[in-house]
PDB file of C-alpha atoms in Angstrom:
ATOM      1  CA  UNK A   1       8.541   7.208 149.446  1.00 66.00           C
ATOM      2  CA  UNK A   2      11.308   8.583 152.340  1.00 75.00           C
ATOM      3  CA  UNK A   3      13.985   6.532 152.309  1.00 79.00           C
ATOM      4  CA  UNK A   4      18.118   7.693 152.974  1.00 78.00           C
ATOM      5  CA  UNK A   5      19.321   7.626 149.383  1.00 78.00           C
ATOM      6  CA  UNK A   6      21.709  11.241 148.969  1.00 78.00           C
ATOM      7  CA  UNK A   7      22.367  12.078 152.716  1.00 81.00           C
ATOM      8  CA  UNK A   8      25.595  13.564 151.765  1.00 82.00           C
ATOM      9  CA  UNK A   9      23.745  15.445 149.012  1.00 84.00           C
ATOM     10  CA  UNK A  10      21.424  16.973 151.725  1.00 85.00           C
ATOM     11  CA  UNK A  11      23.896  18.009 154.071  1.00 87.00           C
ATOM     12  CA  UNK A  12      26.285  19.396 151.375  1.00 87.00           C
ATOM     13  CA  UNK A  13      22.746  21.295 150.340  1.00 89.00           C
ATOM     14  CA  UNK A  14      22.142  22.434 153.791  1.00 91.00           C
ATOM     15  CA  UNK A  15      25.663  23.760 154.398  1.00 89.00           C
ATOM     16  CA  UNK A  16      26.035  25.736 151.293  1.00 89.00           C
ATOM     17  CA  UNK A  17      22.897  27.049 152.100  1.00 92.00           C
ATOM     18  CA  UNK A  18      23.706  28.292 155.430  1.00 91.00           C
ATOM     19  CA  UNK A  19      27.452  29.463 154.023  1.00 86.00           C
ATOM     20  CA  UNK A  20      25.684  31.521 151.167  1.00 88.00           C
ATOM     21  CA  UNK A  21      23.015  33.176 153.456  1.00 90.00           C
ATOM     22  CA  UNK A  22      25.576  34.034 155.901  1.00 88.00           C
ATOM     23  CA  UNK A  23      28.151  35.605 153.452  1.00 83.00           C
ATOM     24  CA  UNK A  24      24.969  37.679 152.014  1.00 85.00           C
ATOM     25  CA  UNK A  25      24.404  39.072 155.419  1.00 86.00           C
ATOM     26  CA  UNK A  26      27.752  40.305 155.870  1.00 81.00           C
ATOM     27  CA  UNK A  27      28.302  41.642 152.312  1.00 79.00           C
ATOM     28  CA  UNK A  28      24.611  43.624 152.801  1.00 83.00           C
ATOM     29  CA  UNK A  29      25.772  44.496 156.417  1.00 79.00           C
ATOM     30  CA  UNK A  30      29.320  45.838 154.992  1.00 76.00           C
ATOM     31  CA  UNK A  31      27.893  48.841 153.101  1.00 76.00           C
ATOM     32  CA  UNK A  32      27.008  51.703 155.000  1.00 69.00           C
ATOM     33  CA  UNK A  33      24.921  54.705 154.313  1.00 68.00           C
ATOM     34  CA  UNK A  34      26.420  57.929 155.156  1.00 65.00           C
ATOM     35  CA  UNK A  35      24.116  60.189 157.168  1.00 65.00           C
ATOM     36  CA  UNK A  36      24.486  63.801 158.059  1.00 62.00           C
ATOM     37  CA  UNK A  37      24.743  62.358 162.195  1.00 62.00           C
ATOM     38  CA  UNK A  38      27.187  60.271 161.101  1.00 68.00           C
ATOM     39  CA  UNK A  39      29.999  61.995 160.010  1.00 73.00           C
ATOM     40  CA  UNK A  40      32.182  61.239 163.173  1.00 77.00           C
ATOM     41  CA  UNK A  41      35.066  59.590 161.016  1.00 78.00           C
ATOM     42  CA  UNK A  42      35.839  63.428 159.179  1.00 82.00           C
ATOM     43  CA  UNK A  43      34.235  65.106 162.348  1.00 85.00           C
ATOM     44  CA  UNK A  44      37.136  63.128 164.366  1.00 86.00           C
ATOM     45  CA  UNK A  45      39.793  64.283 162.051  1.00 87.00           C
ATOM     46  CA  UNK A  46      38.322  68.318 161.234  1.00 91.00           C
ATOM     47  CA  UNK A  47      38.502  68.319 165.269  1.00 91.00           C
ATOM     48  CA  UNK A  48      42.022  67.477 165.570  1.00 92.00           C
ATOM     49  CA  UNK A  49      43.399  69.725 162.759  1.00 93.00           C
ATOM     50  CA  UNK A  50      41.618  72.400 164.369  1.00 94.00           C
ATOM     51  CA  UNK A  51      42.911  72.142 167.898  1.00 94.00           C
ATOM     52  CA  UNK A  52      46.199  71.563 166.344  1.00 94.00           C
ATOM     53  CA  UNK A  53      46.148  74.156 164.140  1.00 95.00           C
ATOM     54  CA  UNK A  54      45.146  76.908 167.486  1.00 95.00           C
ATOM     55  CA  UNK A  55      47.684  75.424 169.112  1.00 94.00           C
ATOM     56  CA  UNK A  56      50.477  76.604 166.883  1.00 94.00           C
ATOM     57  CA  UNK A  57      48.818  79.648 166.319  1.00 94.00           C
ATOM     58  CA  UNK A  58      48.674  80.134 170.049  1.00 94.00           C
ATOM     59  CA  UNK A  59      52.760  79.318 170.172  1.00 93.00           C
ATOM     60  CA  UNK A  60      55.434  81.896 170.008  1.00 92.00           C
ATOM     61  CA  UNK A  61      57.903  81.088 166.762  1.00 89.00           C
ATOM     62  CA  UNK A  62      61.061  82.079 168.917  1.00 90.00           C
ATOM     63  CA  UNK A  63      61.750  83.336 171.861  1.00 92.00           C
ATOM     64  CA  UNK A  64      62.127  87.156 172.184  1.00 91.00           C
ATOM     65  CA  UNK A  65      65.256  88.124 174.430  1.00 91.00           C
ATOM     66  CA  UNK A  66      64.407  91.747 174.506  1.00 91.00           C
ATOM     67  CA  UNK A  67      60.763  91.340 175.468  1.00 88.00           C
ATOM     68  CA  UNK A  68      59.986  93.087 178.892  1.00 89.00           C
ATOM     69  CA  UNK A  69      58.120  90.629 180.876  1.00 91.00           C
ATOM     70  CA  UNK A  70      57.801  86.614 180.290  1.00 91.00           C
ATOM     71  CA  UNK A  71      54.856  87.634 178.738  1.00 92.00           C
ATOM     72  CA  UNK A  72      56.279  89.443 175.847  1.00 91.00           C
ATOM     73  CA  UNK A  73      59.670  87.230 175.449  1.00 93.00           C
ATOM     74  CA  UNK A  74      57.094  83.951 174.555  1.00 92.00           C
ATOM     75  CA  UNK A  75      54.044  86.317 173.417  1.00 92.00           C
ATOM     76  CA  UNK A  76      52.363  84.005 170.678  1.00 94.00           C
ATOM     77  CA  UNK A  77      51.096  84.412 167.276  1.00 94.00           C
ATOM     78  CA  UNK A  78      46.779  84.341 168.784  1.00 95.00           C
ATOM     79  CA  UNK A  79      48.351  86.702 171.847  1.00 94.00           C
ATOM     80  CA  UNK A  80      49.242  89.455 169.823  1.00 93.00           C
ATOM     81  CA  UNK A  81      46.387  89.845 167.598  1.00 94.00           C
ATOM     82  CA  UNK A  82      43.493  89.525 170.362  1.00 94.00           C
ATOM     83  CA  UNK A  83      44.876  91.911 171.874  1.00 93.00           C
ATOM     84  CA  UNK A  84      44.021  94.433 169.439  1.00 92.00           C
ATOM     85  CA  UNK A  85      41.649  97.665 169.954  1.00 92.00           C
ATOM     86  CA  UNK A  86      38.459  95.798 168.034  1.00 92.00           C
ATOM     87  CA  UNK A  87      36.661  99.220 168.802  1.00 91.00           C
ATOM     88  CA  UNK A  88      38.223 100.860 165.791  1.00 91.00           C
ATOM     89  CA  UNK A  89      36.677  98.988 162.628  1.00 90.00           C
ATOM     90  CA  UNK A  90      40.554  99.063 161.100  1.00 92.00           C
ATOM     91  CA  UNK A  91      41.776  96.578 163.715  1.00 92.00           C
ATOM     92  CA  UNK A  92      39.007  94.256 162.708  1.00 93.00           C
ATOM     93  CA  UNK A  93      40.062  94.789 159.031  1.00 92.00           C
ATOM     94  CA  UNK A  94      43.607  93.809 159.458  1.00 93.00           C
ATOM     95  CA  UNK A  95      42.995  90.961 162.620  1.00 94.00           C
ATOM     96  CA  UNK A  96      40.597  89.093 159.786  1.00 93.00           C
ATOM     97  CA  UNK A  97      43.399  89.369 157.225  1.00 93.00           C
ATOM     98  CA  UNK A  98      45.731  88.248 159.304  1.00 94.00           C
ATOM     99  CA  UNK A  99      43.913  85.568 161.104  1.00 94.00           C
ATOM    100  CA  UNK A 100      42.732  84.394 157.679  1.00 92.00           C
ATOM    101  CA  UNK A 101      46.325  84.227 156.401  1.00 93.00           C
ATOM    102  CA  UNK A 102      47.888  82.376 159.312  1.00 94.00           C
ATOM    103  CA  UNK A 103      44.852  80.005 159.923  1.00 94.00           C
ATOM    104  CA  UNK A 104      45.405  78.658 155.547  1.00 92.00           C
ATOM    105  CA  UNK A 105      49.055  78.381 156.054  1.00 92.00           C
ATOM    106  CA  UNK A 106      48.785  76.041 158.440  1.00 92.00           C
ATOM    107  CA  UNK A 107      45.689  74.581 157.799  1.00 90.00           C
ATOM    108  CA  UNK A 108      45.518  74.241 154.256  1.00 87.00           C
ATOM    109  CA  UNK A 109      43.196  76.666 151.826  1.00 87.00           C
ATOM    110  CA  UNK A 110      40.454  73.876 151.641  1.00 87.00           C
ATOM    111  CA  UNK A 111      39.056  75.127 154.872  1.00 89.00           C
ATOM    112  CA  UNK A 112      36.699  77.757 156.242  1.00 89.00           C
ATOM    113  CA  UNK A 113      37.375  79.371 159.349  1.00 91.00           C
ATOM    114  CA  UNK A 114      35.068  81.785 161.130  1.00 91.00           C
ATOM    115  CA  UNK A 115      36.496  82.743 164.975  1.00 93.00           C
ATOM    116  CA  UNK A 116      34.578  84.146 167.759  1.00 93.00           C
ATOM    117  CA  UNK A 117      36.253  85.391 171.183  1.00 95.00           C
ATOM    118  CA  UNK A 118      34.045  85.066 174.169  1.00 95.00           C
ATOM    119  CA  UNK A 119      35.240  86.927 177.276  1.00 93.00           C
ATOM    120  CA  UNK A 120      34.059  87.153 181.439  1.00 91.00           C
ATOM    121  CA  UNK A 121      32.817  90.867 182.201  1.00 89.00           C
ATOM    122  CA  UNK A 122      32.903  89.875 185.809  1.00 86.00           C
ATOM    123  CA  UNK A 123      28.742  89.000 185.465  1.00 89.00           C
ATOM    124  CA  UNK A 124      28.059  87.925 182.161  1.00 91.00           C
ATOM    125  CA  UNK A 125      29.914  86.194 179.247  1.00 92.00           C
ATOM    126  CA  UNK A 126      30.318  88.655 176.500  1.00 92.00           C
ATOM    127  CA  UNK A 127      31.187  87.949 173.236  1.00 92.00           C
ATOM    128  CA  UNK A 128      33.700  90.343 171.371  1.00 90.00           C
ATOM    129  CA  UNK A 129      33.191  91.409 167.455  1.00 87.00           C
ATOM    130  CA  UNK A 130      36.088  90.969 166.074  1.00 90.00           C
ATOM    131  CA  UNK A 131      35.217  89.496 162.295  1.00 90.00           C
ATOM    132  CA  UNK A 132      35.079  92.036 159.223  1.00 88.00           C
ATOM    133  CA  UNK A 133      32.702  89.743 157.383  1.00 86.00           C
ATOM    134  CA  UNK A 134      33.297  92.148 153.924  1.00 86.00           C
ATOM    135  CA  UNK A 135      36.395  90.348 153.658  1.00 83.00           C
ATOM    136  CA  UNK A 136      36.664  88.304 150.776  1.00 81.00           C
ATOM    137  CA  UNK A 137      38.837  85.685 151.584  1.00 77.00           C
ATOM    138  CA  UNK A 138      36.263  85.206 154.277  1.00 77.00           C
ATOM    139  CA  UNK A 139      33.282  84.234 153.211  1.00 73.00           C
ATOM    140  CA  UNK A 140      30.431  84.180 155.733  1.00 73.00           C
ATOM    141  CA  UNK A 141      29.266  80.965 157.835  1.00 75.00           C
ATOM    142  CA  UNK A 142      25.531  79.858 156.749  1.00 76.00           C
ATOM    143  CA  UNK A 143      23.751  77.529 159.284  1.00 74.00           C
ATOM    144  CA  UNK A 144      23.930  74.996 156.397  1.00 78.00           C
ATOM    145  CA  UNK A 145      27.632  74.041 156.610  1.00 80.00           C
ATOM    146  CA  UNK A 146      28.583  71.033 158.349  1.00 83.00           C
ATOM    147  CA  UNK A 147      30.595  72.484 160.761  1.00 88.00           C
ATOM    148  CA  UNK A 148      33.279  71.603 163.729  1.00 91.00           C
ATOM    149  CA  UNK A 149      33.946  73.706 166.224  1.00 92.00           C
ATOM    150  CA  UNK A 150      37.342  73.796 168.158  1.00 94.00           C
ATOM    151  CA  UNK A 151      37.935  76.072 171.254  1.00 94.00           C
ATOM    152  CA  UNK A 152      41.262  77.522 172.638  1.00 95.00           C
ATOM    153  CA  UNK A 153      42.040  79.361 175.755  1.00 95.00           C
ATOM    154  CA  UNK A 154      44.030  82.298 175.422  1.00 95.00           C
ATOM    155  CA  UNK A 155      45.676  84.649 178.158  1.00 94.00           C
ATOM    156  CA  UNK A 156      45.653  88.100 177.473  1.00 93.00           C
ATOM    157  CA  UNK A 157      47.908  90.074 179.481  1.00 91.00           C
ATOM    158  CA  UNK A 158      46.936  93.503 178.210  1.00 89.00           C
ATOM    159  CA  UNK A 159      43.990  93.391 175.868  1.00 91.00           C
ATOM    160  CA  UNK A 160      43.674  97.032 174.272  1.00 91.00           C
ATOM    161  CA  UNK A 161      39.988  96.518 173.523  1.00 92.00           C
ATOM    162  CA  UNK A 162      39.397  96.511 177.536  1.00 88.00           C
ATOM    163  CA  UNK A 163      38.798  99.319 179.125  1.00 85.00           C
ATOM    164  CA  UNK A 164      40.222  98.002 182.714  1.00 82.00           C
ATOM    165  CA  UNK A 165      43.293  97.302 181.060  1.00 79.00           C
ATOM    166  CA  UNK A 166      43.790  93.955 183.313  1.00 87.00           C
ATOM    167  CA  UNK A 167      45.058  90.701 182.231  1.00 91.00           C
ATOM    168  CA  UNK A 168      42.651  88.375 181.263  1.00 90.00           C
ATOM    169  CA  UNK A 169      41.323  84.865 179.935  1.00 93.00           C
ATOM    170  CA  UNK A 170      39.569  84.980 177.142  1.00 94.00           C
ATOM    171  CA  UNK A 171      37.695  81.716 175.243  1.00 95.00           C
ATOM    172  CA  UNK A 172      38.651  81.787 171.103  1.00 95.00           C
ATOM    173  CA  UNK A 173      35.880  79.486 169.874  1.00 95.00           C
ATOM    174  CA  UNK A 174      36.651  78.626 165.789  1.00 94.00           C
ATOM    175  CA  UNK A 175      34.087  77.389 163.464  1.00 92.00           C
ATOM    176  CA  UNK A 176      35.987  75.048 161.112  1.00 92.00           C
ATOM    177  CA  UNK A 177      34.317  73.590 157.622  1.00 90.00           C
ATOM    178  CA  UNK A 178      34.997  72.080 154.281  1.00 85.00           C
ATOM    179  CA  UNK A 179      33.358  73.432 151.075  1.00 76.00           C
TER     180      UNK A 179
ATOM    181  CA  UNK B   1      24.836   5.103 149.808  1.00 50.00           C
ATOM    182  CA  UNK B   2      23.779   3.364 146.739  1.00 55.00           C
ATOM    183  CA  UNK B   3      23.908   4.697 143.622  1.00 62.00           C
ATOM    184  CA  UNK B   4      26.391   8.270 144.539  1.00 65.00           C
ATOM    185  CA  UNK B   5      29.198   9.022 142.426  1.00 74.00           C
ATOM    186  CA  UNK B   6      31.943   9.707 143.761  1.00 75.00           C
ATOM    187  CA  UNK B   7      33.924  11.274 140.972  1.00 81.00           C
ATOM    188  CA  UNK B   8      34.980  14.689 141.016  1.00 82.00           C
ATOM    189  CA  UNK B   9      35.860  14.774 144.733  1.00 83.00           C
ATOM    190  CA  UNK B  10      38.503  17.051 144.595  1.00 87.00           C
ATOM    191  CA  UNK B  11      36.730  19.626 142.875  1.00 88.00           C
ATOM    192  CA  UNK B  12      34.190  19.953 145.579  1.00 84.00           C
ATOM    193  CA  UNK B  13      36.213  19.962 148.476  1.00 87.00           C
ATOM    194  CA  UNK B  14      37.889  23.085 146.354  1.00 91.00           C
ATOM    195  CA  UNK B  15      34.644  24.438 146.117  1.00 88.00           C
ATOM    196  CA  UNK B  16      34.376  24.310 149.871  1.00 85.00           C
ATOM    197  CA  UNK B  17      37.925  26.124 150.365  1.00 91.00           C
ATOM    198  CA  UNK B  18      37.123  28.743 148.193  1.00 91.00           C
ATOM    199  CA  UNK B  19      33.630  30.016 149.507  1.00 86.00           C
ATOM    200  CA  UNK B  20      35.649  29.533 153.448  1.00 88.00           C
ATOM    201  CA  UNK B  21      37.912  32.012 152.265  1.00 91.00           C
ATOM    202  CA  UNK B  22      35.291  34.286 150.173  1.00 86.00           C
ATOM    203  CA  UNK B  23      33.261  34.117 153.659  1.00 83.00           C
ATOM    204  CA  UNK B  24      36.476  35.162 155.547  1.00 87.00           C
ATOM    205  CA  UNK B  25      36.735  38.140 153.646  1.00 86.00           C
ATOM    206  CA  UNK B  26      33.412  39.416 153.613  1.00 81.00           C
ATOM    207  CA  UNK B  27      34.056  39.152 157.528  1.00 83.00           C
ATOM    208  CA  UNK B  28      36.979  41.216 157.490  1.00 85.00           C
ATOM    209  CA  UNK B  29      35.462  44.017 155.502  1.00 81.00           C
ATOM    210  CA  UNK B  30      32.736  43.614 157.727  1.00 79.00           C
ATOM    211  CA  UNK B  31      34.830  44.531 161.162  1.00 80.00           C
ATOM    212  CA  UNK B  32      37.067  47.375 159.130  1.00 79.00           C
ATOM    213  CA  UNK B  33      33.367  49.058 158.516  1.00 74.00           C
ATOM    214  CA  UNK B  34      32.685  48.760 161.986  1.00 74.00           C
ATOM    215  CA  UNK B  35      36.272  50.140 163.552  1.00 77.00           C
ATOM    216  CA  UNK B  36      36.452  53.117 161.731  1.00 74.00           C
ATOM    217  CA  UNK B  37      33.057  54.398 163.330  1.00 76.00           C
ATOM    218  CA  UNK B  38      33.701  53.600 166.938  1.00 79.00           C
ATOM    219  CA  UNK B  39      37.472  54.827 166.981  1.00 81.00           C
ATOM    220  CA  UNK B  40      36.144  57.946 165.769  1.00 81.00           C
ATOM    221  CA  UNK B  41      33.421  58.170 167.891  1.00 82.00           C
ATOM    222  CA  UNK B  42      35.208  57.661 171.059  1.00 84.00           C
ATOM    223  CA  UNK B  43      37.696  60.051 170.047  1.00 83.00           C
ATOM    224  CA  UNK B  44      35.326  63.080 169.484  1.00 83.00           C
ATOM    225  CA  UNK B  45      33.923  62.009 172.772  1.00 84.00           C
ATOM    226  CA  UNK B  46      37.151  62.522 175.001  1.00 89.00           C
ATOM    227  CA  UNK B  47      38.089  66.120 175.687  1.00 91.00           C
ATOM    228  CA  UNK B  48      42.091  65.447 175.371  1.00 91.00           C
ATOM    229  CA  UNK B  49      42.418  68.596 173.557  1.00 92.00           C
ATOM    230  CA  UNK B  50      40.831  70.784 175.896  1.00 93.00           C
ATOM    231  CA  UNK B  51      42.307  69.198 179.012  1.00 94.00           C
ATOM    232  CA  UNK B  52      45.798  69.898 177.481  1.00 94.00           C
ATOM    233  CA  UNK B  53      44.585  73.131 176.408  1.00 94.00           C
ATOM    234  CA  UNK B  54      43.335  74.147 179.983  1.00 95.00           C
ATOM    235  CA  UNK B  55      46.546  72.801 181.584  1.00 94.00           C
ATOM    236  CA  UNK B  56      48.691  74.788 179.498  1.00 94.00           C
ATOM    237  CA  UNK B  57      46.593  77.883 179.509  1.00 94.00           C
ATOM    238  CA  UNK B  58      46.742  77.912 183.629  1.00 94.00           C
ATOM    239  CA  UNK B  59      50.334  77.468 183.693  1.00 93.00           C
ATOM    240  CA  UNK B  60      50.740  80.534 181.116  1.00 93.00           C
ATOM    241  CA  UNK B  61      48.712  82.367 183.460  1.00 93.00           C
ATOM    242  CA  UNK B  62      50.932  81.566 186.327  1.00 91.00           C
ATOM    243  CA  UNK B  63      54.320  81.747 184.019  1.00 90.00           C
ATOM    244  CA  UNK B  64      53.596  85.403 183.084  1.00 91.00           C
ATOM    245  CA  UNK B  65      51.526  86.321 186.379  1.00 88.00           C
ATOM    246  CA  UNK B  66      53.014  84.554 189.378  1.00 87.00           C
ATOM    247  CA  UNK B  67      50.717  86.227 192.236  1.00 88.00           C
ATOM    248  CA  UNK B  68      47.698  85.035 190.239  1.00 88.00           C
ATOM    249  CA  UNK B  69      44.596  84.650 192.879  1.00 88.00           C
ATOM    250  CA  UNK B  70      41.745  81.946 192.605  1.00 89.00           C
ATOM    251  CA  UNK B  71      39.473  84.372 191.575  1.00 89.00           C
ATOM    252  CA  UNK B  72      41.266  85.109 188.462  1.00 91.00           C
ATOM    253  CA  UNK B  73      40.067  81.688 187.375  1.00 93.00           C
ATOM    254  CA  UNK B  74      36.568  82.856 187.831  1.00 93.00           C
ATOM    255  CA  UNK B  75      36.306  83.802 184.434  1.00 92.00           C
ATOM    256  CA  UNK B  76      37.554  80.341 182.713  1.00 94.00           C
ATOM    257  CA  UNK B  77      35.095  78.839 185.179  1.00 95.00           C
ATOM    258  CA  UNK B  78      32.319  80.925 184.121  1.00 94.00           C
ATOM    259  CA  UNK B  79      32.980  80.920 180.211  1.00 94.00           C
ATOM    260  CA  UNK B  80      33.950  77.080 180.767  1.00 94.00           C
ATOM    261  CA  UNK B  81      30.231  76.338 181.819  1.00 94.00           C
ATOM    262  CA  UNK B  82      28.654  78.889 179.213  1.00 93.00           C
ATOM    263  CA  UNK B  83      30.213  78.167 176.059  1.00 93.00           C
ATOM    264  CA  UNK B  84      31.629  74.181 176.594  1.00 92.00           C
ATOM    265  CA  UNK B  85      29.212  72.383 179.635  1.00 92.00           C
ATOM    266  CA  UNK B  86      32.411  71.981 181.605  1.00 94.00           C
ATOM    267  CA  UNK B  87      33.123  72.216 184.903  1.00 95.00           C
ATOM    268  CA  UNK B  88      35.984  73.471 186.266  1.00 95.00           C
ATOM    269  CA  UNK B  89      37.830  74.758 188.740  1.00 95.00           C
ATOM    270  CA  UNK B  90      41.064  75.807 189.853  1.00 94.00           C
ATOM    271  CA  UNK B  91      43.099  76.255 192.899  1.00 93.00           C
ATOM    272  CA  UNK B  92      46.269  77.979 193.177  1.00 91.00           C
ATOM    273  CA  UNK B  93      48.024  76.956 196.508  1.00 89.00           C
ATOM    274  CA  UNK B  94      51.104  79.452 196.849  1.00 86.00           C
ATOM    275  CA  UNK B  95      52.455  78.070 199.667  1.00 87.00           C
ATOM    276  CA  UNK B  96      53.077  74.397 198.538  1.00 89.00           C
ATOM    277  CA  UNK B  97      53.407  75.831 194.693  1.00 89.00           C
ATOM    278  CA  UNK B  98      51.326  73.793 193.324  1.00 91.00           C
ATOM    279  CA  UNK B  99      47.791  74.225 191.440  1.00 92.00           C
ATOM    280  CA  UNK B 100      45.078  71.784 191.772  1.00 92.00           C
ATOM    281  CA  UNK B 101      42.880  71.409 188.623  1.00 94.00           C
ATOM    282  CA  UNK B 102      39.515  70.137 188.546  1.00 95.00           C
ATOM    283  CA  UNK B 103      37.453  68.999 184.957  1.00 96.00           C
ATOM    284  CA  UNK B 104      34.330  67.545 184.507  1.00 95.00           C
ATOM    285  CA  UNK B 105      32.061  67.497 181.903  1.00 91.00           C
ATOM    286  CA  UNK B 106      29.910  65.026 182.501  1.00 91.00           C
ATOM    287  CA  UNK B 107      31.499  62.233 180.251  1.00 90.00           C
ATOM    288  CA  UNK B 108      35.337  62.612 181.760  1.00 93.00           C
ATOM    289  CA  UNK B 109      36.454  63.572 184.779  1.00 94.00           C
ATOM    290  CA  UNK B 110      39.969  64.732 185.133  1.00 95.00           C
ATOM    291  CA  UNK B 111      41.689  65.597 188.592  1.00 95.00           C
ATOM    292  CA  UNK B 112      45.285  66.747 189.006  1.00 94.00           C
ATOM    293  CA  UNK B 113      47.630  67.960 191.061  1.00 94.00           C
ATOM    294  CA  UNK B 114      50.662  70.509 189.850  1.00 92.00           C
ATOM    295  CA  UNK B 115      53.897  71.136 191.508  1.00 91.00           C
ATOM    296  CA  UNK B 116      56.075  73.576 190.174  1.00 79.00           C
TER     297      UNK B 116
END
């Protein structure tokens, strides 16, 4: 028969179960599953070392006194090395060493770097080869890393790899990834 | 309410407390899931570094080249819209020395005015 013996006992019943169904949903809910489109969290933080790391690169240490022009007197680290002849394969040797070697001491060995300069030929974007991919310490990007990629513009005043000899703006775009 | 006992009161309404504050936690871990994700995410969505990186870069062009001419920018524009989706352009306005920058791509806009 229904009769109103143990009210208390059903609402004490009903609330616990509504407090232990709820805490299951947010303890389930809590847990995430980490997908390969959605790595922003490391993405986020790969992205800012990057552009921070191009951005001292792409600052002169001191000031020169006895440069000739502005140029010179606050010519930066990224400056001086794309400006190198990249048409004789010995420039491309050394610029990978010593991109390689600046990039890790600010950066940390951990990472992988792989740099490509794209540059205006007045019609077309061009892109420059300037990577000596036989280098050891650089070992070659596969399509299978999860990479970032982090761009800086830098002003050349008087690229040696040009033939018009004319200053110019030229797009460094770095591939950036973990082992 | 015939025949409940009523002993033991204490030890329920304990019971209570402690699943309120179990339940509280679970909330909070909850949310920290939840901010992590979206901070990131709108952080890899605004272009702060290459709005900085553009400002200073046009600024080093006019430091070392101070005659500089609007079609000079022509090739940032270009490789701008290639390579990144951006748009952008830039006026140099000798007279009033000032440059007037202009960046868009598509999720921020970013307009500014320079005076030297």
């Amino acid at each position: 028969m229904v009769n109103n013996d143990a009210q208390l006992y059903t609402i004490e019943g009903l609330a616990a179960a509504i407090l232990m169904v709820v805490t299951a949903y947010f303890v389930i809910n809590s847990t995430t599953l980490l997908t390969p489109g959605d790595t922003h969290i490391t993405d986020m933080q790969l992205e800012q070392l990057g552009a921070d790391v191009l951005r001292m690169m792409d600052t002169a240490p001191h000031f020169d006194p006895n440069g000739a022009n502005i140029y010179e007197r606050k010519e930066s680290f990224l400056e001086d090395e794309l400006s190198r002849d990249f048409r004789i394969s010995n420039e491309i040797t050394e610029f990978t060493q010593n991109f390689n070697r600046t990039f890790h001491d600010y950066a940390g060995e951990s990472l992988h770097v792989y740099p490509t300069v794209y540059y205006w030929d007045g019609g077309n974007v061009q892109r420059l080869n300037i990577w000596d991919f036989s280098n050891p310490d650089a070992p070659p990007f596969t399509n299978r890393d999860h990479y970032v990629t982090v761009t800086r513009w830098v002003y050349l005043n008087d690229p040696k790899w040009d033939n018009d000899n004319k200053p110019r703006s030229v797009l460094l775009e770095v591939l950036i990834w973990r082992d | 309410m015939e025949g409940l006992n009523e002993d033991g009161q204490w030890i329920i309404l304990m019971g209570l407390i402690a699943s309120m504050i179990i339940f509280f936690f679970a909330l909070l871990v909850n949310q920290s899931i939840i901010v992590g994700k979206t901070t990131a995410e709108s952080v890899l969505d605004f272009p702060k570094s290459d709005i900085q990186d553009l400002r200073r870069e046009i600024m080093r062009i006019w430091e070392c080249n101070p005659d500089v001419q609007d079609d000079f920018f022509i090739s940032i524009e270009s490789l701008a819209l290639e390579r990144k989706g951006a748009l952008i352009h830039v006026h140099i306005d000798t007279p009033n020395n000032m440059f007037n920058l202009h960046f868009n791509n598509g999720v921020t806009e970013y307009n500014e005015n320079y005076y030297r």
